[in-house]
Amino acid sequence: MKKVVAMLIGGLFVLVLSSTAFAGQRNYGCGLGTLVFGETDALLSQTLAGTTNGSFCSQWFGITSGTLNCNKYKSISSNEKINKFVADNMDNLAVDIARGQGEYLNTLVVLMDVSESDRAALYSKLQSNFKNIYTSDDVTSIDVVKNIEFVVKS
């Protein structure tokens, strides 16, 4: 009897592990369910993972702490690519923000990972807050990034 139970548990374990080898959709986010049920396209596994995540509120903890396969929120100013881009393109970016459109502004929002549907509103928001972003002629790129972050969050 012990052998049968051990074989069933072993078979189930192999089945679960093999299904995670074919990483698929992540319709259920991050959290405890993601760790327990893995990443799989199987509807049952995704349903159980989502239910587990919701039942134990593990996504809240995971996002806050950066654990449970969740990415901790990172501020715009901590992104090195954004900092370098703004530092290298201060003048051109200022022109685009003032106009509310342009290649440099588009590149910035792509680096910020803003969805296409939200970009027009962000362009307008940045344009209307230009004086709060470029506060003086000798403003630094670090200040510009922090000011953009403040405007985006407000």
Tab-separated table of C-alpha atoms in Angstrom:
chain	number	residue	atom	x	y	z
A	1	MET	CA	0.000	0.000	0.000
A	2	LYS	CA	2.827	2.384	0.851
A	3	LYS	CA	4.409	1.738	-2.546
A	4	VAL	CA	1.195	2.590	-4.376
A	5	VAL	CA	0.770	5.853	-2.456
A	6	ALA	CA	4.428	6.745	-2.989
A	7	MET	CA	4.129	6.019	-6.718
A	8	LEU	CA	0.973	8.128	-6.990
A	9	ILE	CA	2.588	11.041	-5.168
A	10	GLY	CA	5.740	10.675	-7.258
A	11	GLY	CA	3.728	10.531	-10.480
A	12	LEU	CA	1.730	13.594	-9.492
A	13	PHE	CA	4.939	15.422	-8.601
A	14	VAL	CA	6.496	14.577	-11.995
A	15	LEU	CA	3.306	15.633	-13.778
A	16	VAL	CA	3.237	19.001	-12.016
A	17	LEU	CA	6.939	19.623	-12.626
A	18	SER	CA	6.752	18.652	-16.287
A	19	SER	CA	3.852	21.024	-16.875
A	20	THR	CA	5.902	23.928	-15.545
A	21	ALA	CA	8.603	23.212	-18.106
A	22	PHE	CA	6.298	24.588	-20.780
A	23	ALA	CA	5.832	28.037	-19.290
A	24	GLY	CA	2.736	29.595	-20.714
A	25	GLN	CA	0.359	32.366	-19.879
A	26	ARG	CA	0.389	34.231	-16.594
A	27	ASN	CA	-3.302	35.052	-16.327
A	28	TYR	CA	-3.269	34.644	-12.565
A	29	GLY	CA	-0.498	37.067	-11.595
A	30	CYS	CA	2.021	36.385	-8.902
A	31	GLY	CA	1.714	35.029	-5.382
A	32	LEU	CA	1.516	31.765	-3.482
A	33	GLY	CA	-0.601	30.143	-6.200
A	34	THR	CA	2.100	30.873	-8.755
A	35	LEU	CA	4.656	29.019	-6.659
A	36	VAL	CA	2.377	26.104	-5.805
A	37	PHE	CA	0.837	25.505	-9.228
A	38	GLY	CA	3.615	26.863	-11.433
A	39	GLU	CA	3.295	28.480	-14.837
A	40	THR	CA	1.131	26.393	-17.120
A	41	ASP	CA	-1.494	26.812	-19.812
A	42	ALA	CA	-3.795	24.274	-18.139
A	43	LEU	CA	-7.092	25.893	-17.224
A	44	LEU	CA	-7.388	23.969	-13.957
A	45	SER	CA	-3.902	24.982	-12.804
A	46	GLN	CA	-4.488	28.631	-13.718
A	47	THR	CA	-7.844	28.625	-11.926
A	48	LEU	CA	-6.363	27.053	-8.802
A	49	ALA	CA	-3.375	29.430	-8.869
A	50	GLY	CA	-5.641	32.474	-9.183
A	51	THR	CA	-7.955	31.207	-6.442
A	52	THR	CA	-5.010	30.527	-4.137
A	53	ASN	CA	-3.551	33.976	-4.809
A	54	GLY	CA	-6.892	35.608	-4.018
A	55	SER	CA	-7.741	33.447	-1.000
A	56	PHE	CA	-4.505	34.056	0.857
A	57	CYS	CA	-3.965	37.692	-0.238
A	58	SER	CA	-0.431	36.644	-1.089
A	59	GLN	CA	-0.197	39.033	-4.039
A	60	TRP	CA	-0.317	42.049	-1.712
A	61	PHE	CA	2.550	40.684	0.343
A	62	GLY	CA	4.511	39.527	-2.708
A	63	ILE	CA	4.293	42.834	-4.547
A	64	THR	CA	5.239	44.798	-1.440
A	65	SER	CA	8.160	42.555	-0.531
A	66	GLY	CA	9.253	41.515	-4.030
A	67	THR	CA	8.772	37.819	-3.231
A	68	LEU	CA	6.459	35.015	-4.441
A	69	ASN	CA	7.405	35.651	-8.102
A	70	CYS	CA	6.186	39.250	-7.800
A	71	ASN	CA	8.221	42.234	-8.904
A	72	LYS	CA	8.568	44.937	-6.303
A	73	TYR	CA	7.523	48.378	-7.529
A	74	LYS	CA	10.461	50.357	-8.784
A	75	SER	CA	10.337	54.087	-9.090
A	76	ILE	CA	11.056	55.805	-12.375
A	77	SER	CA	14.078	57.539	-10.865
A	78	SER	CA	15.685	54.199	-9.968
A	79	ASN	CA	15.614	53.057	-13.617
A	80	GLU	CA	19.122	53.463	-15.046
A	81	LYS	CA	17.950	53.434	-18.680
A	82	ILE	CA	15.561	56.317	-18.032
A	83	ASN	CA	18.206	58.280	-16.126
A	84	LYS	CA	20.745	57.820	-18.929
A	85	PHE	CA	18.213	58.643	-21.646
A	86	VAL	CA	17.125	61.865	-19.924
A	87	ALA	CA	20.738	62.874	-19.219
A	88	ASP	CA	21.729	62.313	-22.860
A	89	ASN	CA	18.651	64.029	-24.324
A	90	MET	CA	17.722	66.849	-21.922
A	91	ASP	CA	17.223	69.556	-24.558
A	92	ASN	CA	15.400	67.434	-27.121
A	93	LEU	CA	13.175	65.940	-24.429
A	94	ALA	CA	12.335	69.428	-23.151
A	95	VAL	CA	11.223	70.462	-26.642
A	96	ASP	CA	9.041	67.356	-27.013
A	97	ILE	CA	7.454	67.733	-23.575
A	98	ALA	CA	6.706	71.394	-24.313
A	99	ARG	CA	5.045	70.362	-27.618
A	100	GLY	CA	3.272	67.373	-26.043
A	101	GLN	CA	4.580	65.016	-28.717
A	102	GLY	CA	7.731	63.821	-30.403
A	103	GLU	CA	10.254	61.046	-30.776
A	104	TYR	CA	12.099	61.742	-27.520
A	105	LEU	CA	8.898	61.930	-25.487
A	106	ASN	CA	7.686	58.697	-27.076
A	107	THR	CA	10.978	56.975	-26.251
A	108	LEU	CA	10.704	58.142	-22.647
A	109	VAL	CA	7.214	56.701	-22.159
A	110	VAL	CA	8.302	53.441	-23.808
A	111	LEU	CA	11.159	53.229	-21.289
A	112	MET	CA	8.623	53.985	-18.558
A	113	ASP	CA	6.570	51.014	-19.861
A	114	VAL	CA	3.407	53.072	-20.363
A	115	SER	CA	0.730	51.280	-22.384
A	116	GLU	CA	-0.160	52.783	-25.757
A	117	SER	CA	-3.701	53.524	-24.600
A	118	ASP	CA	-2.395	55.685	-21.725
A	119	ARG	CA	0.272	57.591	-23.648
A	120	ALA	CA	-1.839	60.465	-25.004
A	121	ALA	CA	-3.064	61.343	-21.517
A	122	LEU	CA	0.484	61.200	-20.161
A	123	TYR	CA	1.804	63.394	-22.991
A	124	SER	CA	-0.838	65.981	-22.140
A	125	LYS	CA	-0.136	65.751	-18.416
A	126	LEU	CA	3.601	66.213	-18.919
A	127	GLN	CA	3.022	69.102	-21.335
A	128	SER	CA	0.734	70.931	-18.920
A	129	ASN	CA	3.301	70.442	-16.130
A	130	PHE	CA	6.352	71.465	-18.168
A	131	LYS	CA	7.286	74.237	-15.703
A	132	ASN	CA	7.160	71.717	-12.850
A	133	ILE	CA	9.488	69.351	-14.724
A	134	TYR	CA	12.036	71.785	-16.140
A	135	THR	CA	12.091	74.156	-13.177
A	136	SER	CA	15.051	76.285	-14.317
A	137	ASP	CA	17.643	76.637	-17.068
A	138	ASP	CA	20.214	74.776	-14.989
A	139	VAL	CA	17.997	71.908	-13.812
A	140	THR	CA	19.813	68.558	-13.692
A	141	SER	CA	18.694	65.379	-15.410
A	142	ILE	CA	18.229	63.740	-12.010
A	143	ASP	CA	15.839	66.517	-11.013
A	144	VAL	CA	13.976	66.202	-14.315
A	145	VAL	CA	13.445	62.470	-13.768
A	146	LYS	CA	12.275	63.044	-10.185
A	147	ASN	CA	9.956	65.824	-11.351
A	148	ILE	CA	8.509	63.599	-14.083
A	149	GLU	CA	7.927	60.887	-11.505
A	150	PHE	CA	6.162	63.371	-9.222
A	151	VAL	CA	3.928	64.580	-12.073
A	152	VAL	CA	3.080	61.016	-13.122
A	153	LYS	CA	2.104	60.045	-9.573
A	154	SER	CA	-0.004	63.156	-8.972
